[in-house]
Short mmCIF file of N, CA and C in Angstrom, two decimals:
data_model
loop_
_atom_site.label_atom_id
_atom_site.label_comp_id
_atom_site.label_asym_id
_atom_site.label_seq_id
_atom_site.Cartn_x
_atom_site.Cartn_y
_atom_site.Cartn_z
N MET A 19 266.09 103.03 201.10
CA MET A 19 264.76 102.59 200.60
C MET A 19 264.46 101.20 200.99
N THR A 20 263.29 101.00 201.53
CA THR A 20 262.91 99.71 202.16
C THR A 20 262.59 98.83 200.92
N ASP A 21 262.42 97.43 201.25
CA ASP A 21 262.14 96.47 200.19
C ASP A 21 260.73 96.85 199.62
N ASP A 22 259.82 97.23 200.45
CA ASP A 22 258.40 97.61 200.02
C ASP A 22 258.49 98.79 199.02
N GLU A 23 259.35 99.86 199.35
CA GLU A 23 259.44 100.97 198.52
C GLU A 23 260.05 100.58 197.10
N ASN A 24 260.86 99.53 197.14
CA ASN A 24 261.41 98.98 195.91
C ASN A 24 260.35 98.36 195.00
N ARG A 25 259.19 98.11 195.61
CA ARG A 25 258.12 97.47 194.75
C ARG A 25 257.14 98.51 194.32
N VAL A 26 257.33 99.79 194.32
CA VAL A 26 256.62 100.79 193.62
C VAL A 26 256.94 100.87 192.26
N ALA A 27 256.07 100.44 191.37
CA ALA A 27 256.42 100.47 189.99
C ALA A 27 255.88 101.76 189.34
N GLY A 28 256.65 102.38 188.45
CA GLY A 28 256.14 103.43 187.63
C GLY A 28 255.31 102.95 186.56
N LEU A 29 254.15 103.66 186.31
CA LEU A 29 253.17 103.26 185.21
C LEU A 29 252.91 104.55 184.42
N LEU A 30 253.52 104.53 183.21
CA LEU A 30 253.32 105.69 182.33
C LEU A 30 252.27 105.47 181.30
N LEU A 31 251.31 106.22 181.26
CA LEU A 31 250.22 106.24 180.35
C LEU A 31 250.62 107.11 179.08
N ALA A 32 250.86 106.42 177.97
CA ALA A 32 251.47 107.14 176.81
C ALA A 32 250.77 106.66 175.50
N ALA A 33 249.45 106.37 175.56
CA ALA A 33 248.80 105.72 174.37
C ALA A 33 247.98 106.69 173.60
N GLY A 34 247.86 107.96 174.11
CA GLY A 34 246.91 108.85 173.42
C GLY A 34 247.41 109.31 171.98
N GLY A 35 246.38 109.48 171.23
CA GLY A 35 246.58 109.85 169.80
C GLY A 35 246.70 111.28 169.45
N GLY A 36 246.53 112.21 170.43
CA GLY A 36 246.67 113.60 170.19
C GLY A 36 245.60 114.13 169.19
N ARG A 37 244.40 113.79 169.40
CA ARG A 37 243.33 114.19 168.57
C ARG A 37 243.27 115.69 168.29
N ARG A 38 243.49 116.39 169.42
CA ARG A 38 243.43 117.92 169.36
C ARG A 38 244.80 118.51 168.83
N LEU A 39 245.75 117.61 168.59
CA LEU A 39 247.05 118.10 168.11
C LEU A 39 247.19 117.57 166.63
N GLY A 40 246.07 117.37 165.98
CA GLY A 40 246.13 116.97 164.59
C GLY A 40 246.48 115.59 164.42
N GLY A 41 246.21 114.69 165.38
CA GLY A 41 246.51 113.29 165.35
C GLY A 41 248.02 112.92 165.50
N ARG A 42 248.69 113.83 166.18
CA ARG A 42 250.11 113.51 166.49
C ARG A 42 250.19 112.87 167.92
N PRO A 43 250.58 111.65 167.96
CA PRO A 43 250.61 111.04 169.21
C PRO A 43 251.51 111.70 170.21
N LYS A 44 251.03 111.87 171.48
CA LYS A 44 251.87 112.63 172.45
C LYS A 44 253.18 112.06 172.76
N ALA A 45 253.21 110.72 172.67
CA ALA A 45 254.51 109.99 173.03
C ALA A 45 255.56 110.43 172.15
N LEU A 46 255.27 110.79 170.85
CA LEU A 46 256.25 111.11 169.91
C LEU A 46 256.61 112.57 169.73
N LEU A 47 256.00 113.48 170.65
CA LEU A 47 256.31 114.84 170.55
C LEU A 47 257.71 115.11 171.02
N PRO A 48 258.49 116.10 170.42
CA PRO A 48 259.90 116.29 170.81
C PRO A 48 259.85 117.26 172.12
N HIS A 49 260.76 116.87 173.13
CA HIS A 49 260.95 117.75 174.22
C HIS A 49 262.38 117.62 174.81
N ARG A 50 263.07 118.71 174.83
CA ARG A 50 264.41 118.67 175.36
C ARG A 50 265.32 117.72 174.64
N GLY A 51 265.16 117.66 173.26
CA GLY A 51 266.14 116.84 172.57
C GLY A 51 265.82 115.41 172.42
N ARG A 52 264.63 115.00 172.98
CA ARG A 52 264.22 113.63 172.87
C ARG A 52 262.66 113.54 172.71
N LEU A 53 262.12 112.30 172.81
CA LEU A 53 260.70 112.11 172.69
C LEU A 53 260.05 112.32 174.00
N LEU A 54 258.83 112.80 174.06
CA LEU A 54 258.16 113.04 175.33
C LEU A 54 258.10 111.74 176.10
N VAL A 55 257.85 110.55 175.51
CA VAL A 55 257.71 109.33 176.10
C VAL A 55 259.04 108.91 176.85
N GLU A 56 260.15 109.37 176.30
CA GLU A 56 261.51 109.06 176.82
C GLU A 56 261.71 109.98 178.10
N HIS A 57 261.37 111.13 177.91
CA HIS A 57 261.47 112.14 179.00
C HIS A 57 260.62 111.65 180.26
N ALA A 58 259.31 111.28 180.03
CA ALA A 58 258.49 110.87 181.07
C ALA A 58 258.95 109.53 181.81
N ALA A 59 259.42 108.66 181.00
CA ALA A 59 259.88 107.33 181.49
C ALA A 59 261.16 107.67 182.48
N GLU A 60 261.97 108.60 182.01
CA GLU A 60 263.14 108.91 182.86
C GLU A 60 262.79 109.64 184.11
N VAL A 61 261.69 110.53 184.12
CA VAL A 61 261.07 111.11 185.26
C VAL A 61 260.77 110.11 186.30
N LEU A 62 260.08 109.01 185.91
CA LEU A 62 259.60 107.96 186.80
C LEU A 62 260.91 107.34 187.51
N ARG A 63 261.85 107.03 186.54
CA ARG A 63 263.05 106.38 187.04
C ARG A 63 263.83 107.26 188.00
N ALA A 64 263.93 108.49 187.60
CA ALA A 64 264.70 109.42 188.52
C ALA A 64 263.94 109.73 189.76
N GLY A 65 262.70 109.56 189.81
CA GLY A 65 261.83 109.74 191.01
C GLY A 65 261.90 108.57 191.92
N GLY A 66 262.61 107.45 191.48
CA GLY A 66 262.74 106.43 192.46
C GLY A 66 262.04 105.15 192.12
N CYS A 67 261.36 105.04 191.02
CA CYS A 67 260.51 103.84 190.72
C CYS A 67 261.50 102.75 190.25
N ALA A 68 261.36 101.66 190.98
CA ALA A 68 262.29 100.52 190.69
C ALA A 68 262.11 99.92 189.23
N SER A 69 260.92 99.81 188.86
CA SER A 69 260.62 99.47 187.32
C SER A 69 259.60 100.46 186.67
N VAL A 70 259.71 100.51 185.42
CA VAL A 70 258.81 101.42 184.68
C VAL A 70 258.17 100.68 183.62
N HIS A 71 256.81 100.81 183.67
CA HIS A 71 255.94 100.15 182.65
C HIS A 71 255.26 101.24 181.74
N VAL A 72 255.31 101.16 180.50
CA VAL A 72 254.82 102.17 179.60
C VAL A 72 253.66 101.50 178.75
N VAL A 73 252.51 102.25 178.81
CA VAL A 73 251.36 101.75 178.06
C VAL A 73 251.23 102.49 176.71
N LEU A 74 251.41 101.73 175.65
CA LEU A 74 251.37 102.31 174.24
C LEU A 74 250.13 102.06 173.55
N GLY A 75 249.77 102.89 172.64
CA GLY A 75 248.54 102.80 171.85
C GLY A 75 248.68 103.33 170.45
N ALA A 76 248.43 104.61 170.27
CA ALA A 76 248.55 105.30 168.96
C ALA A 76 249.94 105.13 168.38
N ARG A 77 249.98 104.58 167.14
CA ARG A 77 251.20 104.41 166.47
C ARG A 77 252.19 103.61 167.40
N ALA A 78 251.73 102.61 168.09
CA ALA A 78 252.75 101.88 168.95
C ALA A 78 253.91 101.41 168.34
N GLU A 79 253.78 100.90 167.22
CA GLU A 79 254.99 100.34 166.46
C GLU A 79 256.08 101.38 166.25
N GLU A 80 255.63 102.58 165.88
CA GLU A 80 256.51 103.73 165.60
C GLU A 80 257.19 104.11 166.93
N VAL A 81 256.43 104.14 167.96
CA VAL A 81 257.02 104.57 169.24
C VAL A 81 258.02 103.51 169.55
N ARG A 82 257.76 102.29 169.53
CA ARG A 82 258.69 101.21 169.75
C ARG A 82 260.03 101.35 168.99
N ALA A 83 259.81 101.76 167.73
CA ALA A 83 260.95 101.87 166.78
C ALA A 83 261.85 103.02 167.03
N ARG A 84 261.21 104.17 167.41
CA ARG A 84 261.95 105.40 167.53
C ARG A 84 262.39 105.74 169.00
N ALA A 85 261.65 105.26 170.04
CA ALA A 85 261.88 105.66 171.39
C ALA A 85 262.95 104.69 172.04
N THR A 86 263.83 105.36 172.72
CA THR A 86 264.89 104.55 173.53
C THR A 86 264.33 104.46 174.89
N LEU A 87 263.82 103.30 175.29
CA LEU A 87 263.20 103.06 176.62
C LEU A 87 263.92 101.87 177.22
N PRO A 88 265.22 102.05 177.73
CA PRO A 88 265.86 100.93 178.29
C PRO A 88 265.27 100.40 179.64
N ASP A 89 265.13 99.13 179.65
CA ASP A 89 264.70 98.51 180.94
C ASP A 89 263.20 98.88 181.20
N CYS A 90 262.48 99.34 180.26
CA CYS A 90 261.07 99.58 180.54
C CYS A 90 260.23 98.42 179.94
N ALA A 91 259.17 98.02 180.70
CA ALA A 91 258.26 97.10 180.11
C ALA A 91 257.27 97.73 179.23
N LEU A 92 257.06 97.43 177.98
CA LEU A 92 256.14 98.04 177.13
C LEU A 92 254.89 97.24 176.98
N ILE A 93 253.75 97.94 177.23
CA ILE A 93 252.42 97.27 177.23
C ILE A 93 251.63 97.80 176.03
N ASP A 94 251.07 97.05 175.28
CA ASP A 94 250.15 97.54 174.16
C ASP A 94 248.72 97.58 174.60
N ASN A 95 248.07 98.69 174.37
CA ASN A 95 246.64 98.88 174.62
C ASN A 95 245.89 98.95 173.32
N PRO A 96 245.29 97.84 172.79
CA PRO A 96 244.70 98.01 171.52
C PRO A 96 243.34 98.81 171.61
N ASP A 97 242.83 99.07 172.73
CA ASP A 97 241.63 99.86 172.88
C ASP A 97 241.86 101.24 173.28
N TRP A 98 243.05 101.78 172.87
CA TRP A 98 243.46 103.07 173.41
C TRP A 98 242.51 104.19 172.92
N GLU A 99 241.83 103.96 171.75
CA GLU A 99 240.94 104.97 171.27
C GLU A 99 239.77 105.22 172.12
N GLN A 100 239.47 104.32 173.06
CA GLN A 100 238.27 104.43 173.93
C GLN A 100 238.56 105.29 175.17
N GLY A 101 239.85 105.67 175.25
CA GLY A 101 240.16 106.66 176.34
C GLY A 101 241.19 106.12 177.29
N MET A 102 241.69 107.11 178.17
CA MET A 102 242.72 106.76 179.15
C MET A 102 242.28 105.65 180.06
N GLY A 103 241.11 105.49 180.39
CA GLY A 103 240.71 104.42 181.30
C GLY A 103 241.14 103.01 180.87
N THR A 104 241.16 102.82 179.47
CA THR A 104 241.51 101.50 179.01
C THR A 104 242.97 101.38 179.18
N SER A 105 243.87 102.38 179.14
CA SER A 105 245.24 102.32 179.31
C SER A 105 245.54 102.03 180.77
N LEU A 106 244.89 102.63 181.65
CA LEU A 106 245.03 102.46 183.11
C LEU A 106 244.75 100.91 183.41
N ARG A 107 243.61 100.36 182.80
CA ARG A 107 243.27 99.03 183.01
C ARG A 107 244.35 98.13 182.48
N ALA A 108 244.90 98.38 181.29
CA ALA A 108 245.91 97.60 180.65
C ALA A 108 247.17 97.52 181.49
N GLY A 109 247.55 98.64 182.08
CA GLY A 109 248.84 98.82 182.81
C GLY A 109 248.63 98.05 184.14
N LEU A 110 247.43 98.19 184.83
CA LEU A 110 247.26 97.58 186.11
C LEU A 110 247.13 96.06 185.96
N THR A 111 246.56 95.61 184.87
CA THR A 111 246.44 94.17 184.58
C THR A 111 247.87 93.59 184.39
N ALA A 112 248.74 94.35 183.67
CA ALA A 112 250.11 93.79 183.41
C ALA A 112 250.88 93.79 184.76
N LEU A 113 250.59 94.76 185.61
CA LEU A 113 251.40 94.93 186.85
C LEU A 113 250.95 93.70 187.83
N ALA A 114 249.68 93.31 187.61
CA ALA A 114 249.22 92.18 188.54
C ALA A 114 250.10 90.99 188.51
N GLY A 115 250.79 90.83 187.35
CA GLY A 115 251.62 89.66 187.20
C GLY A 115 252.95 89.81 187.69
N THR A 116 253.27 90.90 188.37
CA THR A 116 254.61 91.16 188.96
C THR A 116 254.58 91.17 190.38
N ASP A 117 255.75 91.51 191.03
CA ASP A 117 255.79 91.59 192.51
C ASP A 117 255.60 92.96 193.03
N ALA A 118 255.18 93.90 192.05
CA ALA A 118 254.83 95.34 192.47
C ALA A 118 253.73 95.34 193.51
N ARG A 119 253.87 96.25 194.42
CA ARG A 119 252.88 96.38 195.55
C ARG A 119 252.06 97.74 195.40
N ALA A 120 252.58 98.52 194.39
CA ALA A 120 251.86 99.89 194.12
C ALA A 120 252.30 100.25 192.81
N ALA A 121 251.41 100.98 192.12
CA ALA A 121 251.69 101.61 190.87
C ALA A 121 251.59 103.06 191.05
N LEU A 122 252.74 103.80 190.54
CA LEU A 122 252.77 105.23 190.58
C LEU A 122 252.51 105.73 189.21
N VAL A 123 251.32 106.34 188.93
CA VAL A 123 250.92 106.57 187.54
C VAL A 123 251.22 108.05 187.15
N LEU A 124 251.87 108.18 186.06
CA LEU A 124 252.24 109.51 185.39
C LEU A 124 251.67 109.49 183.97
N LEU A 125 251.22 110.64 183.56
CA LEU A 125 250.68 110.87 182.25
C LEU A 125 251.80 111.45 181.26
N VAL A 126 251.91 110.94 180.15
CA VAL A 126 253.02 111.34 179.22
C VAL A 126 252.85 112.83 178.85
N ASP A 127 251.74 113.42 178.90
CA ASP A 127 251.54 114.76 178.51
C ASP A 127 251.71 115.84 179.58
N GLN A 128 252.39 115.51 180.60
CA GLN A 128 252.55 116.54 181.69
C GLN A 128 253.98 116.71 182.04
N PRO A 129 254.83 117.26 181.13
CA PRO A 129 256.17 117.51 181.33
C PRO A 129 256.59 118.41 182.36
N GLY A 130 255.63 119.16 182.97
CA GLY A 130 255.99 120.05 184.06
C GLY A 130 256.08 119.28 185.38
N ILE A 131 255.74 117.95 185.33
CA ILE A 131 255.92 117.20 186.52
C ILE A 131 257.31 116.44 186.43
N GLY A 132 258.15 116.63 187.35
CA GLY A 132 259.46 116.06 187.31
C GLY A 132 259.71 115.09 188.42
N PRO A 133 260.99 114.65 188.58
CA PRO A 133 261.29 113.67 189.57
C PRO A 133 260.99 114.00 191.02
N GLU A 134 261.05 115.32 191.32
CA GLU A 134 260.76 115.66 192.68
C GLU A 134 259.45 115.34 193.12
N ALA A 135 258.34 115.59 192.29
CA ALA A 135 256.95 115.29 192.62
C ALA A 135 256.78 113.79 192.64
N VAL A 136 257.37 113.01 191.79
CA VAL A 136 257.31 111.58 191.73
C VAL A 136 257.87 111.05 193.09
N ALA A 137 259.06 111.56 193.47
CA ALA A 137 259.68 111.04 194.70
C ALA A 137 258.89 111.30 195.94
N ARG A 138 258.22 112.51 195.93
CA ARG A 138 257.38 112.84 197.10
C ARG A 138 256.17 111.85 197.26
N VAL A 139 255.53 111.66 196.09
CA VAL A 139 254.32 110.71 196.06
C VAL A 139 254.85 109.19 196.43
N ARG A 140 255.94 108.78 195.96
CA ARG A 140 256.49 107.48 196.12
C ARG A 140 256.79 107.38 197.67
N ARG A 141 257.43 108.43 198.18
CA ARG A 141 257.70 108.20 199.67
C ARG A 141 256.54 108.18 200.57
N ALA A 142 255.37 108.56 200.03
CA ALA A 142 254.20 108.45 200.93
C ALA A 142 253.64 107.11 200.91
N TYR A 143 254.16 106.11 200.14
CA TYR A 143 253.68 104.78 200.19
C TYR A 143 253.86 104.11 201.50
N ARG A 144 252.89 103.43 201.98
CA ARG A 144 253.05 102.77 203.28
C ARG A 144 252.69 101.33 203.15
N SER A 145 251.79 100.86 202.32
CA SER A 145 251.41 99.51 202.22
C SER A 145 250.58 99.25 201.02
N PRO A 146 250.26 98.00 200.53
CA PRO A 146 249.44 97.83 199.33
C PRO A 146 247.97 98.45 199.49
N ARG A 147 247.63 99.00 200.64
CA ARG A 147 246.39 99.72 200.88
C ARG A 147 246.53 101.22 200.57
N SER A 148 247.67 101.67 200.34
CA SER A 148 247.94 103.15 200.09
C SER A 148 247.18 103.61 198.86
N LEU A 149 246.72 104.87 199.14
CA LEU A 149 246.14 105.66 197.99
C LEU A 149 246.78 107.13 198.19
N VAL A 150 247.54 107.52 197.15
CA VAL A 150 248.25 108.88 197.36
C VAL A 150 248.04 109.56 196.11
N SER A 151 247.93 110.90 196.25
CA SER A 151 247.90 111.75 195.12
C SER A 151 248.70 113.02 195.32
N ALA A 152 249.36 113.39 194.20
CA ALA A 152 249.96 114.79 194.31
C ALA A 152 248.85 115.86 194.40
N ALA A 153 249.11 116.97 194.98
CA ALA A 153 248.07 118.06 195.03
C ALA A 153 248.76 119.34 194.67
N TYR A 154 248.06 120.23 194.07
CA TYR A 154 248.55 121.52 193.68
C TYR A 154 247.60 122.57 194.24
N ASP A 155 248.21 123.25 195.16
CA ASP A 155 247.35 124.19 196.03
C ASP A 155 246.15 123.44 196.58
N GLY A 156 246.29 122.18 197.04
CA GLY A 156 245.22 121.40 197.61
C GLY A 156 244.36 120.64 196.70
N VAL A 157 244.51 120.91 195.45
CA VAL A 157 243.70 120.20 194.41
C VAL A 157 244.29 118.99 193.89
N ARG A 158 243.65 117.90 193.94
CA ARG A 158 244.33 116.58 193.52
C ARG A 158 244.70 116.55 192.04
N GLY A 159 245.89 116.05 191.78
CA GLY A 159 246.40 115.99 190.46
C GLY A 159 247.28 114.71 190.29
N HIS A 160 248.20 114.78 189.36
CA HIS A 160 249.18 113.65 189.06
C HIS A 160 250.50 114.09 189.53
N PRO A 161 251.31 113.13 189.84
CA PRO A 161 251.17 111.67 189.76
C PRO A 161 250.23 111.14 190.93
N VAL A 162 249.66 109.92 190.74
CA VAL A 162 248.93 109.25 191.78
C VAL A 162 249.54 107.81 192.05
N LEU A 163 249.36 107.43 193.29
CA LEU A 163 249.94 106.11 193.66
C LEU A 163 248.77 105.23 194.14
N PHE A 164 248.63 104.00 193.53
CA PHE A 164 247.57 103.05 193.88
C PHE A 164 248.27 101.80 194.46
N GLY A 165 248.07 101.54 195.75
CA GLY A 165 248.46 100.27 196.28
C GLY A 165 247.65 99.11 195.58
N ALA A 166 248.44 97.91 195.57
CA ALA A 166 247.92 96.81 194.82
C ALA A 166 246.50 96.40 195.23
N GLU A 167 246.07 96.57 196.49
CA GLU A 167 244.86 96.11 197.00
C GLU A 167 243.67 96.90 196.27
N HIS A 168 244.09 98.07 195.59
CA HIS A 168 242.99 98.89 194.97
C HIS A 168 242.92 98.61 193.46
N TRP A 169 243.84 97.81 192.94
CA TRP A 169 243.95 97.80 191.45
C TRP A 169 242.68 97.15 190.80
N ALA A 170 242.17 96.14 191.41
CA ALA A 170 240.91 95.52 190.74
C ALA A 170 239.78 96.45 190.83
N GLY A 171 239.63 97.15 191.90
CA GLY A 171 238.53 98.13 191.96
C GLY A 171 238.74 99.22 190.97
N ILE A 172 239.82 99.75 190.81
CA ILE A 172 240.16 100.79 189.88
C ILE A 172 239.87 100.32 188.45
N ALA A 173 240.39 99.15 188.13
CA ALA A 173 240.25 98.60 186.82
C ALA A 173 238.75 98.46 186.50
N ALA A 174 237.96 98.15 187.42
CA ALA A 174 236.55 97.88 187.26
C ALA A 174 235.79 99.18 186.98
N THR A 175 236.36 100.31 187.36
CA THR A 175 235.60 101.54 187.22
C THR A 175 236.23 102.53 186.23
N ALA A 176 237.45 102.22 185.70
CA ALA A 176 238.11 103.03 184.80
C ALA A 176 237.46 103.00 183.37
N THR A 177 236.80 104.04 183.00
CA THR A 177 236.21 104.08 181.78
C THR A 177 236.40 105.43 181.04
N GLY A 178 236.46 105.43 179.71
CA GLY A 178 236.68 106.60 178.97
C GLY A 178 237.90 107.32 179.33
N ASP A 179 237.83 108.66 179.42
CA ASP A 179 239.08 109.44 179.78
C ASP A 179 238.99 109.75 181.31
N ARG A 180 238.24 109.11 182.00
CA ARG A 180 238.09 109.36 183.53
C ARG A 180 239.10 108.69 184.35
N GLY A 181 239.68 107.57 183.76
CA GLY A 181 240.72 106.84 184.63
C GLY A 181 240.19 106.46 185.95
N ALA A 182 240.95 106.94 187.05
CA ALA A 182 240.48 106.45 188.34
C ALA A 182 239.80 107.51 189.19
N ARG A 183 239.27 108.50 188.34
CA ARG A 183 238.54 109.59 189.07
C ARG A 183 237.41 109.11 189.93
N ALA A 184 236.57 108.15 189.42
CA ALA A 184 235.44 107.80 190.19
C ALA A 184 235.77 107.01 191.41
N TYR A 185 236.80 106.13 191.20
CA TYR A 185 237.28 105.34 192.38
C TYR A 185 237.85 106.27 193.49
N LEU A 186 238.62 107.18 192.99
CA LEU A 186 239.19 108.09 194.08
C LEU A 186 238.15 108.97 194.75
N LYS A 187 237.11 109.29 194.00
CA LYS A 187 236.00 110.03 194.63
C LYS A 187 235.35 109.21 195.71
N GLN A 188 235.12 107.90 195.35
CA GLN A 188 234.44 106.99 196.25
C GLN A 188 235.31 106.81 197.58
N HIS A 189 236.62 106.81 197.37
CA HIS A 189 237.54 106.57 198.51
C HIS A 189 238.30 107.80 198.94
N ALA A 190 237.62 108.98 198.84
CA ALA A 190 238.24 110.21 199.05
C ALA A 190 238.92 110.31 200.47
N ASP A 191 238.19 109.59 201.51
CA ASP A 191 238.74 109.75 202.91
C ASP A 191 240.00 109.01 203.01
N ALA A 192 240.38 108.05 202.07
CA ALA A 192 241.56 107.25 202.21
C ALA A 192 242.73 107.81 201.41
N VAL A 193 242.47 108.87 200.60
CA VAL A 193 243.53 109.35 199.76
C VAL A 193 244.43 110.34 200.55
N GLU A 194 245.71 110.13 200.56
CA GLU A 194 246.59 111.08 201.12
C GLU A 194 247.11 112.05 200.15
N LEU A 195 247.00 113.36 200.39
CA LEU A 195 247.40 114.29 199.39
C LEU A 195 248.77 114.85 199.79
N VAL A 196 249.60 114.89 198.78
CA VAL A 196 251.03 115.35 198.97
C VAL A 196 251.21 116.62 198.05
N GLU A 197 251.42 117.77 198.75
CA GLU A 197 251.47 118.98 198.09
C GLU A 197 252.75 118.98 197.13
N CYS A 198 252.55 119.21 195.88
CA CYS A 198 253.71 119.28 195.03
C CYS A 198 253.81 120.53 194.09
N GLY A 199 252.85 121.60 194.53
CA GLY A 199 252.82 122.83 193.69
C GLY A 199 254.14 123.60 193.71
N ASP A 200 255.03 123.37 194.78
CA ASP A 200 256.25 124.10 194.82
C ASP A 200 257.35 123.45 193.95
N VAL A 201 257.18 122.22 193.42
CA VAL A 201 258.20 121.69 192.68
C VAL A 201 257.78 121.18 191.21
N ALA A 202 256.40 121.38 190.97
CA ALA A 202 255.95 120.98 189.62
C ALA A 202 254.80 121.77 189.19
N GLU A 203 254.42 121.68 187.91
CA GLU A 203 253.36 122.38 187.27
C GLU A 203 252.53 121.27 186.53
N ALA A 204 251.22 121.22 186.79
CA ALA A 204 250.45 120.11 186.33
C ALA A 204 249.76 120.46 185.12
N TYR A 205 250.29 121.16 184.04
CA TYR A 205 249.64 121.51 182.75
C TYR A 205 249.61 120.27 181.92
N ASP A 206 248.71 120.20 181.00
CA ASP A 206 248.58 119.16 179.97
C ASP A 206 249.07 119.69 178.66
N ILE A 207 249.63 118.78 177.79
CA ILE A 207 249.85 119.15 176.39
C ILE A 207 248.66 118.61 175.56
N ASP A 208 247.61 119.39 175.43
CA ASP A 208 246.39 118.92 174.69
C ASP A 208 246.08 119.56 173.41
N THR A 209 246.55 120.91 173.20
CA THR A 209 246.31 121.61 172.03
C THR A 209 247.57 122.20 171.43
N GLU A 210 247.37 122.76 170.27
CA GLU A 210 248.49 123.40 169.55
C GLU A 210 249.17 124.53 170.46
N ALA A 211 248.21 125.22 171.18
CA ALA A 211 248.76 126.29 172.06
C ALA A 211 249.63 125.77 173.16
N ASP A 212 249.33 124.54 173.60
CA ASP A 212 250.09 123.96 174.66
C ASP A 212 251.53 123.55 174.26
N LEU A 213 251.76 123.49 173.05
CA LEU A 213 253.02 123.01 172.50
C LEU A 213 254.18 124.09 173.00
N THR A 214 253.75 125.29 173.35
CA THR A 214 254.79 126.22 173.76
C THR A 214 255.52 125.83 175.00
N HIS A 215 254.86 124.83 175.81
CA HIS A 215 255.56 124.37 176.96
C HIS A 215 256.69 123.43 176.68
N LEU A 216 256.68 122.84 175.38
CA LEU A 216 257.75 121.90 175.07
C LEU A 216 259.05 122.70 174.60
N GLU A 217 260.14 122.16 174.84
CA GLU A 217 261.49 122.84 174.60
C GLU A 217 262.15 121.97 173.47
#
C-alpha cells in the first residue's frame, strides 16, 4: 500500500434516527451479534481504510455508551434531523483537519456491502482529485470515494438526504465507476420489512 493509499480515511455516516423503523436509530440495530455501527466500522477497517471516522446523531450518547468502536474518531452532528447531507458535511469538515487525502464514505444501513467492495473502491484512489463510486450493474451506489480537492464543493451542495448526489451529477465525467455487484448487495435497512436482512 502506498503512502497516499494510507491516507484514504473511512467515513461512516451513522446519524439517522430510523424514522420509518419506529424511531430506532440504525446505528443501534443488532446484526451478527453486535451493533450495526460496529459492523460497518469494521467493514471500513477490513477494507483497508487507515482511519475510520463515524458521524453520530440520533441518540449519540447511547451509541457512544453501547458501541465498541476502537480507534475510531467519533463526530457529533447536531443537525442530523435535517438529513444525511448534514452528516456528510460534518464528516468532511472533521477530515479537513487531518492528513487524509480522500474520504471513503459508507452508510451504516447497508450491511450487504462488505470489505471487498470497500477495498475495490479504495484501490481506485489515484490522487486528491479522485472521484470513485461503486456500481451495481453499472448503476452508481455506495461506497463512494471523494478526493480532498472535492470536499469543499461537496459540502457546499450536500443538503437534505441527497448527500453528494448533486455534486456527482455535475461531475459525472470525472467519476470512475468500480463494479461491485459480484461482491456486494446495496440494499438499505429503511423499513420494518428490511429488518429481515439483519442476522
